[in-house]
C-alpha cells in the first residue's frame, strides 16, 4: 500500500503599532494584506482580489481606534522612562518595473517595490517626464518581514507613450537624500523582476512536480 499526503498551510498576521504621529492596524495572510484601518478617512478597508469571496471584519475599526489610544499612551510612558532612546534606522531599497509587457497606448501599471526599511512607513512620489503625478497612484500599508524590516508597494496606472520617462522617489529618515528609480517607456518592454520571479518559481515547481511524480511511479511499481 502506497499513499501520498500533502499538507498546505498559511500564516495569519495581525499588526497593531504606532508612533507619536502615526499608527497602523492591519490583518494579513502570508505576505498578502487583507484589511487595514484607514485612520484619515475613519474606516476599515478590505483589500482582496476580485475573485475572492466577500468577507467582513465587523467592529475591527473601532477596536483599532481604541488600540491606537492605548499604544500611544504606552509609547509616551516608554519614551519618558527611557529618556527617548535613539531609533535604529534601516534604509530602504527600491525596484521599479511594469505589471505587464509594455504596449504603447495600452494602459499598464508601474510598480515601485520598496523593502528593507525601518521604521515604517516610507513616502513614495511618482513623476512623468519630471512632472509630479498623483492621479492613478496607490500605496499599501507597511508589511513586516521576518528580519524586522518592512515592505511597501506603490503603483501607478499609466498609458505609455514612446520615450516617456517615469520615476518613483522614496523618502525615509534613514536616507540622506531621496532614493529615485527611473524607467523609460518603450515598445515591447518586458515586465520586471516581480513577474520574472513568479515565472522562475513556476518553472521550479513544475520540475519538482515531474521529479516527484517519477519517484512515486517507481515506488508504486515496487509496492505492486
JSON list of C-alpha atoms in Angstrom, two decimals:
[
{"chain": "A", "resi": 1, "resn": "UNK", "atom": "CA", "xyz": [0.00, 0.00, 0.00]},
{"chain": "A", "resi": 2, "resn": "UNK", "atom": "CA", "xyz": [1.43, 3.35, -1.05]},
{"chain": "A", "resi": 3, "resn": "UNK", "atom": "CA", "xyz": [0.00, 6.75, -0.09]},
{"chain": "A", "resi": 4, "resn": "UNK", "atom": "CA", "xyz": [0.83, 10.39, -0.69]},
{"chain": "A", "resi": 5, "resn": "UNK", "atom": "CA", "xyz": [-0.27, 13.06, 1.80]},
{"chain": "A", "resi": 6, "resn": "UNK", "atom": "CA", "xyz": [0.03, 16.76, 1.04]},
{"chain": "A", "resi": 7, "resn": "UNK", "atom": "CA", "xyz": [-0.14, 19.45, 3.71]},
{"chain": "A", "resi": 8, "resn": "UNK", "atom": "CA", "xyz": [-0.97, 23.07, 2.95]},
{"chain": "A", "resi": 9, "resn": "UNK", "atom": "CA", "xyz": [-0.70, 25.87, 5.50]},
{"chain": "A", "resi": 10, "resn": "UNK", "atom": "CA", "xyz": [-0.88, 29.63, 5.65]},
{"chain": "A", "resi": 11, "resn": "UNK", "atom": "CA", "xyz": [0.12, 32.17, 8.27]},
{"chain": "A", "resi": 12, "resn": "UNK", "atom": "CA", "xyz": [-2.34, 34.77, 9.53]},
{"chain": "A", "resi": 13, "resn": "UNK", "atom": "CA", "xyz": [-0.96, 38.02, 10.91]},
{"chain": "A", "resi": 14, "resn": "UNK", "atom": "CA", "xyz": [-2.40, 40.95, 12.85]},
{"chain": "A", "resi": 15, "resn": "UNK", "atom": "CA", "xyz": [-0.36, 44.12, 13.29]},
{"chain": "A", "resi": 16, "resn": "UNK", "atom": "CA", "xyz": [-1.08, 46.99, 15.66]},
{"chain": "A", "resi": 17, "resn": "UNK", "atom": "CA", "xyz": [1.58, 49.67, 16.05]},
{"chain": "A", "resi": 18, "resn": "UNK", "atom": "CA", "xyz": [2.03, 53.38, 16.49]},
{"chain": "A", "resi": 19, "resn": "UNK", "atom": "CA", "xyz": [4.39, 56.31, 16.66]},
{"chain": "A", "resi": 20, "resn": "UNK", "atom": "CA", "xyz": [3.78, 59.72, 18.18]},
{"chain": "A", "resi": 21, "resn": "UNK", "atom": "CA", "xyz": [2.20, 60.93, 14.92]},
{"chain": "A", "resi": 22, "resn": "UNK", "atom": "CA", "xyz": [1.10, 57.81, 13.04]},
{"chain": "A", "resi": 23, "resn": "UNK", "atom": "CA", "xyz": [-0.41, 54.37, 13.55]},
{"chain": "A", "resi": 24, "resn": "UNK", "atom": "CA", "xyz": [-1.21, 51.11, 11.79]},
{"chain": "A", "resi": 25, "resn": "UNK", "atom": "CA", "xyz": [-3.65, 48.25, 12.30]},
{"chain": "A", "resi": 26, "resn": "UNK", "atom": "CA", "xyz": [-3.64, 45.54, 9.64]},
{"chain": "A", "resi": 27, "resn": "UNK", "atom": "CA", "xyz": [-4.77, 41.95, 9.07]},
{"chain": "A", "resi": 28, "resn": "UNK", "atom": "CA", "xyz": [-2.97, 39.78, 6.53]},
{"chain": "A", "resi": 29, "resn": "UNK", "atom": "CA", "xyz": [-2.45, 36.20, 5.34]},
{"chain": "A", "resi": 30, "resn": "UNK", "atom": "CA", "xyz": [1.08, 35.08, 4.47]},
{"chain": "A", "resi": 31, "resn": "UNK", "atom": "CA", "xyz": [2.52, 38.13, 2.68]},
{"chain": "A", "resi": 32, "resn": "UNK", "atom": "CA", "xyz": [-0.83, 39.49, 1.47]},
{"chain": "A", "resi": 33, "resn": "UNK", "atom": "CA", "xyz": [-2.70, 42.38, 3.02]},
{"chain": "A", "resi": 34, "resn": "UNK", "atom": "CA", "xyz": [-6.37, 41.61, 3.74]},
{"chain": "A", "resi": 35, "resn": "UNK", "atom": "CA", "xyz": [-7.70, 44.54, 5.81]},
{"chain": "A", "resi": 36, "resn": "UNK", "atom": "CA", "xyz": [-6.34, 47.75, 7.27]},
{"chain": "A", "resi": 37, "resn": "UNK", "atom": "CA", "xyz": [-7.59, 50.70, 9.30]},
{"chain": "A", "resi": 38, "resn": "UNK", "atom": "CA", "xyz": [-7.70, 53.98, 7.37]},
{"chain": "A", "resi": 39, "resn": "UNK", "atom": "CA", "xyz": [-7.48, 56.46, 10.23]},
{"chain": "A", "resi": 40, "resn": "UNK", "atom": "CA", "xyz": [-7.55, 59.50, 7.92]},
{"chain": "A", "resi": 41, "resn": "UNK", "atom": "CA", "xyz": [-10.94, 58.57, 6.46]},
{"chain": "A", "resi": 42, "resn": "UNK", "atom": "CA", "xyz": [-12.22, 56.87, 9.63]},
{"chain": "A", "resi": 43, "resn": "UNK", "atom": "CA", "xyz": [-12.98, 53.47, 8.14]},
{"chain": "A", "resi": 44, "resn": "UNK", "atom": "CA", "xyz": [-11.72, 49.94, 7.65]},
{"chain": "A", "resi": 45, "resn": "UNK", "atom": "CA", "xyz": [-10.60, 48.95, 4.15]},
{"chain": "A", "resi": 46, "resn": "UNK", "atom": "CA", "xyz": [-10.82, 45.40, 2.79]},
{"chain": "A", "resi": 47, "resn": "UNK", "atom": "CA", "xyz": [-8.04, 44.60, 0.32]},
{"chain": "A", "resi": 48, "resn": "UNK", "atom": "CA", "xyz": [-8.93, 41.42, -1.57]},
{"chain": "A", "resi": 49, "resn": "UNK", "atom": "CA", "xyz": [-8.69, 40.35, -5.23]},
{"chain": "A", "resi": 50, "resn": "UNK", "atom": "CA", "xyz": [-11.88, 40.49, -7.30]},
{"chain": "A", "resi": 51, "resn": "UNK", "atom": "CA", "xyz": [-12.24, 36.70, -7.39]},
{"chain": "A", "resi": 52, "resn": "UNK", "atom": "CA", "xyz": [-12.13, 36.29, -3.59]},
{"chain": "A", "resi": 53, "resn": "UNK", "atom": "CA", "xyz": [-15.27, 35.55, -1.58]},
{"chain": "A", "resi": 54, "resn": "UNK", "atom": "CA", "xyz": [-16.69, 38.60, 0.25]},
{"chain": "A", "resi": 55, "resn": "UNK", "atom": "CA", "xyz": [-15.56, 38.90, 3.86]},
{"chain": "A", "resi": 56, "resn": "UNK", "atom": "CA", "xyz": [-16.21, 41.41, 6.63]},
{"chain": "A", "resi": 57, "resn": "UNK", "atom": "CA", "xyz": [-14.45, 42.47, 9.80]},
{"chain": "A", "resi": 58, "resn": "UNK", "atom": "CA", "xyz": [-17.25, 43.89, 12.00]},
{"chain": "A", "resi": 59, "resn": "UNK", "atom": "CA", "xyz": [-16.04, 46.07, 14.84]},
{"chain": "A", "resi": 60, "resn": "UNK", "atom": "CA", "xyz": [-12.38, 45.91, 13.84]},
{"chain": "A", "resi": 61, "resn": "UNK", "atom": "CA", "xyz": [-12.07, 49.60, 13.01]},
{"chain": "A", "resi": 62, "resn": "UNK", "atom": "CA", "xyz": [-13.48, 50.65, 16.39]},
{"chain": "A", "resi": 63, "resn": "UNK", "atom": "CA", "xyz": [-11.14, 48.16, 18.06]},
{"chain": "A", "resi": 64, "resn": "UNK", "atom": "CA", "xyz": [-8.22, 49.63, 16.12]},
{"chain": "A", "resi": 65, "resn": "UNK", "atom": "CA", "xyz": [-9.03, 53.16, 17.28]},
{"chain": "A", "resi": 66, "resn": "UNK", "atom": "CA", "xyz": [-9.09, 52.02, 20.91]},
{"chain": "A", "resi": 67, "resn": "UNK", "atom": "CA", "xyz": [-5.80, 50.14, 20.47]},
{"chain": "A", "resi": 68, "resn": "UNK", "atom": "CA", "xyz": [-4.15, 53.22, 18.99]},
{"chain": "A", "resi": 69, "resn": "UNK", "atom": "CA", "xyz": [-5.02, 55.25, 22.07]},
{"chain": "A", "resi": 70, "resn": "UNK", "atom": "CA", "xyz": [-3.52, 52.57, 24.33]},
{"chain": "A", "resi": 71, "resn": "UNK", "atom": "CA", "xyz": [-0.45, 52.23, 22.10]},
{"chain": "A", "resi": 72, "resn": "UNK", "atom": "CA", "xyz": [0.32, 55.96, 22.10]},
{"chain": "A", "resi": 73, "resn": "UNK", "atom": "CA", "xyz": [-0.18, 56.14, 25.86]},
{"chain": "A", "resi": 74, "resn": "UNK", "atom": "CA", "xyz": [2.26, 53.25, 26.38]},
{"chain": "A", "resi": 75, "resn": "UNK", "atom": "CA", "xyz": [4.71, 54.83, 23.94]},
{"chain": "A", "resi": 76, "resn": "UNK", "atom": "CA", "xyz": [4.69, 58.12, 25.83]},
{"chain": "A", "resi": 77, "resn": "UNK", "atom": "CA", "xyz": [5.42, 56.30, 29.11]},
{"chain": "A", "resi": 78, "resn": "UNK", "atom": "CA", "xyz": [8.23, 54.29, 27.48]},
{"chain": "A", "resi": 79, "resn": "UNK", "atom": "CA", "xyz": [9.83, 57.39, 25.98]},
{"chain": "A", "resi": 80, "resn": "UNK", "atom": "CA", "xyz": [9.66, 59.22, 29.30]},
{"chain": "A", "resi": 81, "resn": "UNK", "atom": "CA", "xyz": [11.13, 56.36, 31.34]},
{"chain": "A", "resi": 82, "resn": "UNK", "atom": "CA", "xyz": [13.86, 55.52, 28.83]},
{"chain": "A", "resi": 83, "resn": "UNK", "atom": "CA", "xyz": [14.65, 59.19, 28.10]},
{"chain": "A", "resi": 84, "resn": "UNK", "atom": "CA", "xyz": [13.84, 58.99, 24.37]},
{"chain": "A", "resi": 85, "resn": "UNK", "atom": "CA", "xyz": [16.24, 56.24, 23.20]},
{"chain": "A", "resi": 86, "resn": "UNK", "atom": "CA", "xyz": [17.54, 56.57, 19.62]},
{"chain": "A", "resi": 87, "resn": "UNK", "atom": "CA", "xyz": [15.70, 54.56, 16.97]},
{"chain": "A", "resi": 88, "resn": "UNK", "atom": "CA", "xyz": [17.73, 52.14, 14.84]},
{"chain": "A", "resi": 89, "resn": "UNK", "atom": "CA", "xyz": [17.26, 53.12, 11.19]},
{"chain": "A", "resi": 90, "resn": "UNK", "atom": "CA", "xyz": [17.41, 50.80, 8.17]},
{"chain": "A", "resi": 91, "resn": "UNK", "atom": "CA", "xyz": [17.45, 52.44, 4.74]},
{"chain": "A", "resi": 92, "resn": "UNK", "atom": "CA", "xyz": [15.05, 51.17, 2.06]},
{"chain": "A", "resi": 93, "resn": "UNK", "atom": "CA", "xyz": [15.88, 49.52, -1.25]},
{"chain": "A", "resi": 94, "resn": "UNK", "atom": "CA", "xyz": [13.62, 50.06, -4.26]},
{"chain": "A", "resi": 95, "resn": "UNK", "atom": "CA", "xyz": [12.91, 48.49, -7.64]},
{"chain": "A", "resi": 96, "resn": "UNK", "atom": "CA", "xyz": [10.63, 49.76, -10.42]},
{"chain": "A", "resi": 97, "resn": "UNK", "atom": "CA", "xyz": [9.01, 47.51, -13.03]},
{"chain": "A", "resi": 98, "resn": "UNK", "atom": "CA", "xyz": [5.82, 47.12, -15.08]},
{"chain": "A", "resi": 99, "resn": "UNK", "atom": "CA", "xyz": [2.98, 44.73, -14.29]},
{"chain": "A", "resi": 100, "resn": "UNK", "atom": "CA", "xyz": [2.56, 43.65, -17.92]},
{"chain": "A", "resi": 101, "resn": "UNK", "atom": "CA", "xyz": [4.61, 43.76, -21.09]},
{"chain": "A", "resi": 102, "resn": "UNK", "atom": "CA", "xyz": [4.59, 47.34, -22.38]},
{"chain": "A", "resi": 103, "resn": "UNK", "atom": "CA", "xyz": [2.48, 48.17, -25.44]},
{"chain": "A", "resi": 104, "resn": "UNK", "atom": "CA", "xyz": [2.31, 51.80, -26.49]},
{"chain": "A", "resi": 105, "resn": "UNK", "atom": "CA", "xyz": [-1.09, 53.45, -25.92]},
{"chain": "A", "resi": 106, "resn": "UNK", "atom": "CA", "xyz": [-2.28, 50.48, -23.82]},
{"chain": "A", "resi": 107, "resn": "UNK", "atom": "CA", "xyz": [-2.97, 51.08, -20.12]},
{"chain": "A", "resi": 108, "resn": "UNK", "atom": "CA", "xyz": [-0.50, 49.34, -17.81]},
{"chain": "A", "resi": 109, "resn": "UNK", "atom": "CA", "xyz": [0.71, 49.62, -14.25]},
{"chain": "A", "resi": 110, "resn": "UNK", "atom": "CA", "xyz": [4.10, 50.62, -12.85]},
{"chain": "A", "resi": 111, "resn": "UNK", "atom": "CA", "xyz": [5.16, 49.03, -9.57]},
{"chain": "A", "resi": 112, "resn": "UNK", "atom": "CA", "xyz": [7.64, 50.54, -7.12]},
{"chain": "A", "resi": 113, "resn": "UNK", "atom": "CA", "xyz": [8.68, 47.82, -4.68]},
{"chain": "A", "resi": 114, "resn": "UNK", "atom": "CA", "xyz": [10.30, 49.24, -1.52]},
{"chain": "A", "resi": 115, "resn": "UNK", "atom": "CA", "xyz": [11.79, 46.90, 1.08]},
{"chain": "A", "resi": 116, "resn": "UNK", "atom": "CA", "xyz": [14.28, 46.53, 3.92]},
{"chain": "A", "resi": 117, "resn": "UNK", "atom": "CA", "xyz": [13.40, 49.72, 5.82]},
{"chain": "A", "resi": 118, "resn": "UNK", "atom": "CA", "xyz": [12.77, 50.54, 9.47]},
{"chain": "A", "resi": 119, "resn": "UNK", "atom": "CA", "xyz": [10.82, 52.20, 10.92]},
{"chain": "A", "resi": 120, "resn": "UNK", "atom": "CA", "xyz": [7.70, 52.35, 8.75]},
{"chain": "A", "resi": 121, "resn": "UNK", "atom": "CA", "xyz": [6.34, 53.96, 6.64]},
{"chain": "A", "resi": 122, "resn": "UNK", "atom": "CA", "xyz": [8.05, 55.38, 3.55]},
{"chain": "A", "resi": 123, "resn": "UNK", "atom": "CA", "xyz": [6.77, 58.17, 1.32]},
{"chain": "A", "resi": 124, "resn": "UNK", "atom": "CA", "xyz": [6.67, 57.46, -2.43]},
{"chain": "A", "resi": 125, "resn": "UNK", "atom": "CA", "xyz": [6.30, 60.08, -5.17]},
{"chain": "A", "resi": 126, "resn": "UNK", "atom": "CA", "xyz": [5.84, 59.49, -8.92]},
{"chain": "A", "resi": 127, "resn": "UNK", "atom": "CA", "xyz": [6.89, 61.68, -11.86]},
{"chain": "A", "resi": 128, "resn": "UNK", "atom": "CA", "xyz": [6.34, 61.55, -15.61]},
{"chain": "A", "resi": 129, "resn": "UNK", "atom": "CA", "xyz": [8.94, 63.47, -17.61]},
{"chain": "A", "resi": 130, "resn": "UNK", "atom": "CA", "xyz": [9.98, 65.21, -14.37]},
{"chain": "A", "resi": 131, "resn": "UNK", "atom": "CA", "xyz": [6.40, 66.34, -13.65]},
{"chain": "A", "resi": 132, "resn": "UNK", "atom": "CA", "xyz": [4.73, 65.17, -10.44]},
{"chain": "A", "resi": 133, "resn": "UNK", "atom": "CA", "xyz": [1.93, 62.62, -10.89]},
{"chain": "A", "resi": 134, "resn": "UNK", "atom": "CA", "xyz": [-0.73, 61.89, -8.26]},
{"chain": "A", "resi": 135, "resn": "UNK", "atom": "CA", "xyz": [-3.69, 60.58, -10.30]},
{"chain": "A", "resi": 136, "resn": "UNK", "atom": "CA", "xyz": [-3.77, 56.80, -10.55]},
{"chain": "A", "resi": 137, "resn": "UNK", "atom": "CA", "xyz": [-1.29, 56.22, -7.70]},
{"chain": "A", "resi": 138, "resn": "UNK", "atom": "CA", "xyz": [-1.73, 53.96, -4.68]},
{"chain": "A", "resi": 139, "resn": "UNK", "atom": "CA", "xyz": [0.38, 52.54, -1.86]},
{"chain": "A", "resi": 140, "resn": "UNK", "atom": "CA", "xyz": [-0.32, 49.70, 0.55]},
{"chain": "A", "resi": 141, "resn": "UNK", "atom": "CA", "xyz": [0.23, 49.69, 4.28]},
{"chain": "A", "resi": 142, "resn": "UNK", "atom": "CA", "xyz": [3.69, 48.60, 5.54]},
{"chain": "A", "resi": 143, "resn": "UNK", "atom": "CA", "xyz": [4.09, 44.82, 5.74]},
{"chain": "A", "resi": 144, "resn": "UNK", "atom": "CA", "xyz": [6.64, 43.26, 8.13]},
{"chain": "A", "resi": 145, "resn": "UNK", "atom": "CA", "xyz": [9.44, 40.96, 7.00]},
{"chain": "A", "resi": 146, "resn": "UNK", "atom": "CA", "xyz": [11.00, 38.16, 9.04]},
{"chain": "A", "resi": 147, "resn": "UNK", "atom": "CA", "xyz": [14.12, 40.27, 9.70]},
{"chain": "A", "resi": 148, "resn": "UNK", "atom": "CA", "xyz": [12.09, 43.01, 11.41]},
{"chain": "A", "resi": 149, "resn": "UNK", "atom": "CA", "xyz": [12.13, 45.45, 8.49]},
{"chain": "A", "resi": 150, "resn": "UNK", "atom": "CA", "xyz": [9.15, 46.48, 6.37]},
{"chain": "A", "resi": 151, "resn": "UNK", "atom": "CA", "xyz": [7.99, 46.35, 2.75]},
{"chain": "A", "resi": 152, "resn": "UNK", "atom": "CA", "xyz": [5.64, 48.69, 0.90]},
{"chain": "A", "resi": 153, "resn": "UNK", "atom": "CA", "xyz": [4.45, 48.66, -2.71]},
{"chain": "A", "resi": 154, "resn": "UNK", "atom": "CA", "xyz": [3.29, 51.74, -4.61]},
{"chain": "A", "resi": 155, "resn": "UNK", "atom": "CA", "xyz": [1.64, 51.50, -8.04]},
{"chain": "A", "resi": 156, "resn": "UNK", "atom": "CA", "xyz": [0.89, 53.94, -10.85]},
{"chain": "A", "resi": 157, "resn": "UNK", "atom": "CA", "xyz": [-1.67, 53.39, -13.61]},
{"chain": "A", "resi": 158, "resn": "UNK", "atom": "CA", "xyz": [-0.28, 54.79, -16.84]},
{"chain": "A", "resi": 159, "resn": "UNK", "atom": "CA", "xyz": [-0.68, 54.66, -20.61]},
{"chain": "A", "resi": 160, "resn": "UNK", "atom": "CA", "xyz": [2.84, 54.52, -22.08]},
{"chain": "A", "resi": 161, "resn": "UNK", "atom": "CA", "xyz": [3.94, 56.84, -24.86]},
{"chain": "A", "resi": 162, "resn": "UNK", "atom": "CA", "xyz": [7.23, 56.29, -26.66]},
{"chain": "A", "resi": 163, "resn": "UNK", "atom": "CA", "xyz": [10.09, 57.99, -24.79]},
{"chain": "A", "resi": 164, "resn": "UNK", "atom": "CA", "xyz": [8.15, 58.91, -21.64]},
{"chain": "A", "resi": 165, "resn": "UNK", "atom": "CA", "xyz": [10.35, 58.66, -18.55]},
{"chain": "A", "resi": 166, "resn": "UNK", "atom": "CA", "xyz": [8.73, 57.65, -15.26]},
{"chain": "A", "resi": 167, "resn": "UNK", "atom": "CA", "xyz": [10.34, 57.66, -11.84]},
{"chain": "A", "resi": 168, "resn": "UNK", "atom": "CA", "xyz": [9.44, 56.68, -8.30]},
{"chain": "A", "resi": 169, "resn": "UNK", "atom": "CA", "xyz": [11.14, 58.56, -5.47]},
{"chain": "A", "resi": 170, "resn": "UNK", "atom": "CA", "xyz": [11.29, 57.15, -1.95]},
{"chain": "A", "resi": 171, "resn": "UNK", "atom": "CA", "xyz": [11.76, 59.25, 1.19]},
{"chain": "A", "resi": 172, "resn": "UNK", "atom": "CA", "xyz": [12.68, 57.78, 4.59]},
{"chain": "A", "resi": 173, "resn": "UNK", "atom": "CA", "xyz": [14.50, 59.07, 7.71]},
{"chain": "A", "resi": 174, "resn": "UNK", "atom": "CA", "xyz": [17.39, 56.63, 7.10]},
{"chain": "A", "resi": 175, "resn": "UNK", "atom": "CA", "xyz": [18.15, 58.17, 3.68]},
{"chain": "A", "resi": 176, "resn": "UNK", "atom": "CA", "xyz": [20.49, 61.13, 3.42]},
{"chain": "A", "resi": 177, "resn": "UNK", "atom": "CA", "xyz": [18.78, 62.01, 0.14]},
{"chain": "A", "resi": 178, "resn": "UNK", "atom": "CA", "xyz": [15.68, 60.65, -1.65]},
{"chain": "A", "resi": 179, "resn": "UNK", "atom": "CA", "xyz": [16.07, 57.33, -3.46]},
{"chain": "A", "resi": 180, "resn": "UNK", "atom": "CA", "xyz": [14.92, 57.52, -7.10]},
{"chain": "A", "resi": 181, "resn": "UNK", "atom": "CA", "xyz": [14.43, 54.80, -9.72]},
{"chain": "A", "resi": 182, "resn": "UNK", "atom": "CA", "xyz": [13.58, 55.53, -13.38]},
{"chain": "A", "resi": 183, "resn": "UNK", "atom": "CA", "xyz": [12.22, 53.63, -16.36]},
{"chain": "A", "resi": 184, "resn": "UNK", "atom": "CA", "xyz": [11.63, 54.70, -19.96]},
{"chain": "A", "resi": 185, "resn": "UNK", "atom": "CA", "xyz": [8.50, 53.71, -21.87]},
{"chain": "A", "resi": 186, "resn": "UNK", "atom": "CA", "xyz": [9.49, 51.59, -24.86]},
{"chain": "A", "resi": 187, "resn": "UNK", "atom": "CA", "xyz": [7.51, 49.19, -27.03]},
{"chain": "A", "resi": 188, "resn": "UNK", "atom": "CA", "xyz": [7.83, 45.51, -26.06]},
{"chain": "A", "resi": 189, "resn": "UNK", "atom": "CA", "xyz": [9.47, 46.34, -22.71]},
{"chain": "A", "resi": 190, "resn": "UNK", "atom": "CA", "xyz": [9.11, 43.13, -20.71]},
{"chain": "A", "resi": 191, "resn": "UNK", "atom": "CA", "xyz": [7.63, 43.05, -17.21]},
{"chain": "A", "resi": 192, "resn": "UNK", "atom": "CA", "xyz": [10.15, 43.49, -14.41]},
{"chain": "A", "resi": 193, "resn": "UNK", "atom": "CA", "xyz": [11.54, 41.48, -11.55]},
{"chain": "A", "resi": 194, "resn": "UNK", "atom": "CA", "xyz": [8.20, 40.60, -9.98]},
{"chain": "A", "resi": 195, "resn": "UNK", "atom": "CA", "xyz": [6.77, 38.56, -12.90]},
{"chain": "A", "resi": 196, "resn": "UNK", "atom": "CA", "xyz": [10.23, 37.11, -13.58]},
{"chain": "A", "resi": 197, "resn": "UNK", "atom": "CA", "xyz": [10.41, 35.75, -10.04]},
{"chain": "A", "resi": 198, "resn": "UNK", "atom": "CA", "xyz": [6.97, 34.15, -10.34]},
{"chain": "A", "resi": 199, "resn": "UNK", "atom": "CA", "xyz": [7.87, 32.66, -13.72]},
{"chain": "A", "resi": 200, "resn": "UNK", "atom": "CA", "xyz": [11.08, 31.17, -12.34]},
{"chain": "A", "resi": 201, "resn": "UNK", "atom": "CA", "xyz": [9.24, 29.84, -9.31]},
{"chain": "A", "resi": 202, "resn": "UNK", "atom": "CA", "xyz": [6.60, 28.24, -11.55]},
{"chain": "A", "resi": 203, "resn": "UNK", "atom": "CA", "xyz": [9.30, 26.50, -13.60]},
{"chain": "A", "resi": 204, "resn": "UNK", "atom": "CA", "xyz": [10.99, 25.21, -10.44]},
{"chain": "A", "resi": 205, "resn": "UNK", "atom": "CA", "xyz": [7.71, 23.89, -9.03]},
{"chain": "A", "resi": 206, "resn": "UNK", "atom": "CA", "xyz": [6.91, 22.27, -12.38]},
{"chain": "A", "resi": 207, "resn": "UNK", "atom": "CA", "xyz": [10.25, 20.45, -12.50]},
{"chain": "A", "resi": 208, "resn": "UNK", "atom": "CA", "xyz": [9.81, 19.40, -8.88]},
{"chain": "A", "resi": 209, "resn": "UNK", "atom": "CA", "xyz": [6.39, 18.00, -9.75]},
{"chain": "A", "resi": 210, "resn": "UNK", "atom": "CA", "xyz": [7.87, 15.91, -12.58]},
{"chain": "A", "resi": 211, "resn": "UNK", "atom": "CA", "xyz": [10.59, 14.56, -10.28]},
{"chain": "A", "resi": 212, "resn": "UNK", "atom": "CA", "xyz": [8.07, 13.77, -7.53]},
{"chain": "A", "resi": 213, "resn": "UNK", "atom": "CA", "xyz": [5.72, 12.04, -9.97]},
{"chain": "A", "resi": 214, "resn": "UNK", "atom": "CA", "xyz": [8.55, 9.88, -11.29]},
{"chain": "A", "resi": 215, "resn": "UNK", "atom": "CA", "xyz": [9.58, 8.92, -7.73]},
{"chain": "A", "resi": 216, "resn": "UNK", "atom": "CA", "xyz": [6.09, 7.82, -6.74]},
{"chain": "A", "resi": 217, "resn": "UNK", "atom": "CA", "xyz": [5.63, 5.95, -10.02]},
{"chain": "A", "resi": 218, "resn": "UNK", "atom": "CA", "xyz": [8.77, 3.93, -9.24]},
{"chain": "A", "resi": 219, "resn": "UNK", "atom": "CA", "xyz": [7.69, 3.37, -5.62]},
{"chain": "A", "resi": 220, "resn": "UNK", "atom": "CA", "xyz": [4.25, 2.30, -6.82]},
{"chain": "A", "resi": 221, "resn": "UNK", "atom": "CA", "xyz": [5.78, -0.32, -9.09]},
{"chain": "A", "resi": 222, "resn": "UNK", "atom": "CA", "xyz": [7.90, -1.60, -6.20]},
{"chain": "A", "resi": 223, "resn": "UNK", "atom": "CA", "xyz": [4.82, -1.82, -3.95]},
{"chain": "A", "resi": 224, "resn": "UNK", "atom": "CA", "xyz": [2.88, -3.80, -6.54]}
]
